[in-house]
PDB file of C-alpha atoms in Angstrom:
ATOM      1  CA  MET A 169     102.944 129.348 147.352  1.00  0.00           C
ATOM      2  CA  PRO A 170     100.141 130.876 145.295  1.00  0.00           C
ATOM      3  CA  ALA A 171      96.964 128.827 145.096  1.00  0.00           C
ATOM      4  CA  SER A 172      97.296 128.804 141.300  1.00  0.00           C
ATOM      5  CA  TYR A 173     100.744 127.134 141.361  1.00  0.00           C
ATOM      6  CA  THR A 174     100.740 123.821 139.478  1.00  0.00           C
ATOM      7  CA  GLY A 175     104.447 123.340 138.825  1.00  0.00           C
ATOM      8  CA  ALA A 176     103.815 123.297 135.074  1.00  0.00           C
ATOM      9  CA  THR A 177     104.294 127.003 134.327  1.00  0.00           C
ATOM     10  CA  PRO A 178     107.267 129.034 135.589  1.00  0.00           C
ATOM     11  CA  VAL A 179     106.284 131.665 138.150  1.00  0.00           C
ATOM     12  CA  PRO A 180     108.168 134.651 139.603  1.00  0.00           C
ATOM     13  CA  LEU A 181     109.907 134.541 142.973  1.00  0.00           C
ATOM     14  CA  VAL A 182     109.808 137.314 145.576  1.00  0.00           C
ATOM     15  CA  LEU A 183     112.230 137.189 148.500  1.00  0.00           C
ATOM     16  CA  GLY A 184     110.909 139.098 151.525  1.00  0.00           C
ATOM     17  CA  PHE A 185     113.853 140.167 153.687  1.00  0.00           C
ATOM     18  CA  HIS A 186     113.130 141.191 157.269  1.00  0.00           C
ATOM     19  CA  GLY A 187     114.689 144.174 158.989  1.00  0.00           C
ATOM     20  CA  ALA A 188     117.161 144.261 161.855  1.00  0.00           C
ATOM     21  CA  ASN A 189     116.083 142.364 164.974  1.00  0.00           C
ATOM     22  CA  SER A 190     113.124 140.877 163.131  1.00  0.00           C
ATOM     23  CA  ASN A 191     112.632 137.444 161.559  1.00  0.00           C
ATOM     24  CA  ALA A 192     111.002 135.637 158.646  1.00  0.00           C
ATOM     25  CA  PHE A 193     107.694 135.068 160.451  1.00  0.00           C
ATOM     26  CA  GLU A 194     107.323 138.747 161.336  1.00  0.00           C
ATOM     27  CA  GLN A 195     108.230 139.748 157.768  1.00  0.00           C
ATOM     28  CA  GLU A 196     105.538 137.489 156.348  1.00  0.00           C
ATOM     29  CA  VAL A 197     102.904 139.008 158.633  1.00  0.00           C
ATOM     30  CA  TYR A 198     104.132 142.580 158.180  1.00  0.00           C
ATOM     31  CA  SER A 199     104.609 142.522 154.397  1.00  0.00           C
ATOM     32  CA  GLY A 200     101.410 140.787 153.317  1.00  0.00           C
ATOM     33  CA  LEU A 201     103.329 139.196 150.439  1.00  0.00           C
ATOM     34  CA  SER A 202     101.793 135.768 150.977  1.00  0.00           C
ATOM     35  CA  THR A 203      98.296 137.161 150.488  1.00  0.00           C
ATOM     36  CA  LYS A 204      99.440 139.169 147.472  1.00  0.00           C
ATOM     37  CA  SER A 205     101.134 136.094 145.981  1.00  0.00           C
ATOM     38  CA  ASP A 206      97.745 134.391 145.626  1.00  0.00           C
ATOM     39  CA  THR A 207      96.324 137.198 143.513  1.00  0.00           C
ATOM     40  CA  ALA A 208      99.521 138.110 141.632  1.00  0.00           C
ATOM     41  CA  GLY A 209     100.771 134.547 141.086  1.00  0.00           C
ATOM     42  CA  PHE A 210     104.280 134.590 142.548  1.00  0.00           C
ATOM     43  CA  ILE A 211     106.086 132.480 145.130  1.00  0.00           C
ATOM     44  CA  ALA A 212     106.956 134.377 148.314  1.00  0.00           C
ATOM     45  CA  VAL A 213     109.938 133.244 150.384  1.00  0.00           C
ATOM     46  CA  TYR A 214     111.088 134.722 153.683  1.00  0.00           C
ATOM     47  CA  PRO A 215     114.721 133.955 154.533  1.00  0.00           C
ATOM     48  CA  ASP A 216     116.027 134.425 158.072  1.00  0.00           C
ATOM     49  CA  ALA A 217     119.237 136.344 158.749  1.00  0.00           C
ATOM     50  CA  LYS A 218     121.872 134.673 160.876  1.00  0.00           C
ATOM     51  CA  PRO A 219     121.877 136.169 164.387  1.00  0.00           C
ATOM     52  CA  SER A 220     125.086 137.830 165.501  1.00  0.00           C
ATOM     53  CA  PRO A 221     126.062 138.386 169.148  1.00  0.00           C
ATOM     54  CA  LEU A 222     124.475 141.849 169.301  1.00  0.00           C
ATOM     55  CA  ILE A 223     121.738 142.029 166.672  1.00  0.00           C
ATOM     56  CA  ILE A 224     119.912 139.947 164.056  1.00  0.00           C
ATOM     57  CA  HIS A 225     120.772 141.558 160.728  1.00  0.00           C
ATOM     58  CA  TRP A 226     121.715 140.966 157.123  1.00  0.00           C
ATOM     59  CA  ASN A 227     125.356 141.500 156.201  1.00  0.00           C
ATOM     60  CA  ALA A 228     124.415 144.059 153.555  1.00  0.00           C
ATOM     61  CA  TRP A 229     127.902 145.568 153.666  1.00  0.00           C
ATOM     62  CA  GLN A 230     129.526 142.203 152.925  1.00  0.00           C
ATOM     63  CA  LEU A 231     131.815 142.480 155.940  1.00  0.00           C
ATOM     64  CA  PRO A 232     134.366 139.658 156.180  1.00  0.00           C
ATOM     65  CA  SER A 233     134.144 136.621 158.436  1.00  0.00           C
ATOM     66  CA  PRO A 234     132.794 136.037 161.039  1.00  0.00           C
ATOM     67  CA  GLU A 235     129.904 137.844 159.332  1.00  0.00           C
ATOM     68  CA  PRO A 236     128.002 135.566 156.940  1.00  0.00           C
ATOM     69  CA  ASP A 237     128.359 135.799 153.167  1.00  0.00           C
ATOM     70  CA  GLU A 238     124.782 136.840 152.397  1.00  0.00           C
ATOM     71  CA  VAL A 239     125.326 136.996 148.630  1.00  0.00           C
ATOM     72  CA  ALA A 240     126.410 133.344 148.621  1.00  0.00           C
ATOM     73  CA  PHE A 241     123.498 132.426 150.922  1.00  0.00           C
ATOM     74  CA  VAL A 242     120.873 134.096 148.713  1.00  0.00           C
ATOM     75  CA  SER A 243     122.431 132.655 145.564  1.00  0.00           C
ATOM     76  CA  ALA A 244     122.344 129.138 147.047  1.00  0.00           C
ATOM     77  CA  LEU A 245     118.760 129.693 148.227  1.00  0.00           C
ATOM     78  CA  ILE A 246     117.608 130.710 144.746  1.00  0.00           C
ATOM     79  CA  THR A 247     119.451 127.748 143.195  1.00  0.00           C
ATOM     80  CA  SER A 248     117.835 125.353 145.671  1.00  0.00           C
ATOM     81  CA  LEU A 249     114.377 126.777 145.032  1.00  0.00           C
ATOM     82  CA  ALA A 250     114.912 126.611 141.253  1.00  0.00           C
ATOM     83  CA  ASN A 251     115.875 122.945 141.572  1.00  0.00           C
ATOM     84  CA  THR A 252     112.635 122.068 143.350  1.00  0.00           C
ATOM     85  CA  LEU A 253     110.078 124.564 142.038  1.00  0.00           C
ATOM     86  CA  CYS A 254     109.067 125.787 138.594  1.00  0.00           C
ATOM     87  CA  LEU A 255     110.523 129.313 138.787  1.00  0.00           C
ATOM     88  CA  ASP A 256     110.813 131.982 136.147  1.00  0.00           C
ATOM     89  CA  GLN A 257     114.463 132.736 136.885  1.00  0.00           C
ATOM     90  CA  SER A 258     114.316 135.949 134.848  1.00  0.00           C
ATOM     91  CA  ARG A 259     111.758 137.275 137.377  1.00  0.00           C
ATOM     92  CA  VAL A 260     113.381 137.057 140.819  1.00  0.00           C
ATOM     93  CA  TYR A 261     112.701 140.054 143.065  1.00  0.00           C
ATOM     94  CA  SER A 262     113.404 141.145 146.618  1.00  0.00           C
ATOM     95  CA  ALA A 263     111.595 143.338 149.084  1.00  0.00           C
TER      96      ALA A 263
END
């Protein structure tokens, strides 16, 4: 959350997706988005991929079950965040 966030003015959202066999914590440290969010005025969020038996990864190919439906997950995440935070929903980005 940027230091300037008051909840009165809509702010952009940046989703920081980690790579394979990584996690949200490592992505936050690696990307530096949290530090940048303070100066640029956006909310940074770091979702975690669901681990599979062999590797932690995002189902970018939208493979069928038992792989997770990542599009539905991200959509629900954005909806949940928009219901609790003052987001500018026309400015949602991913990295």
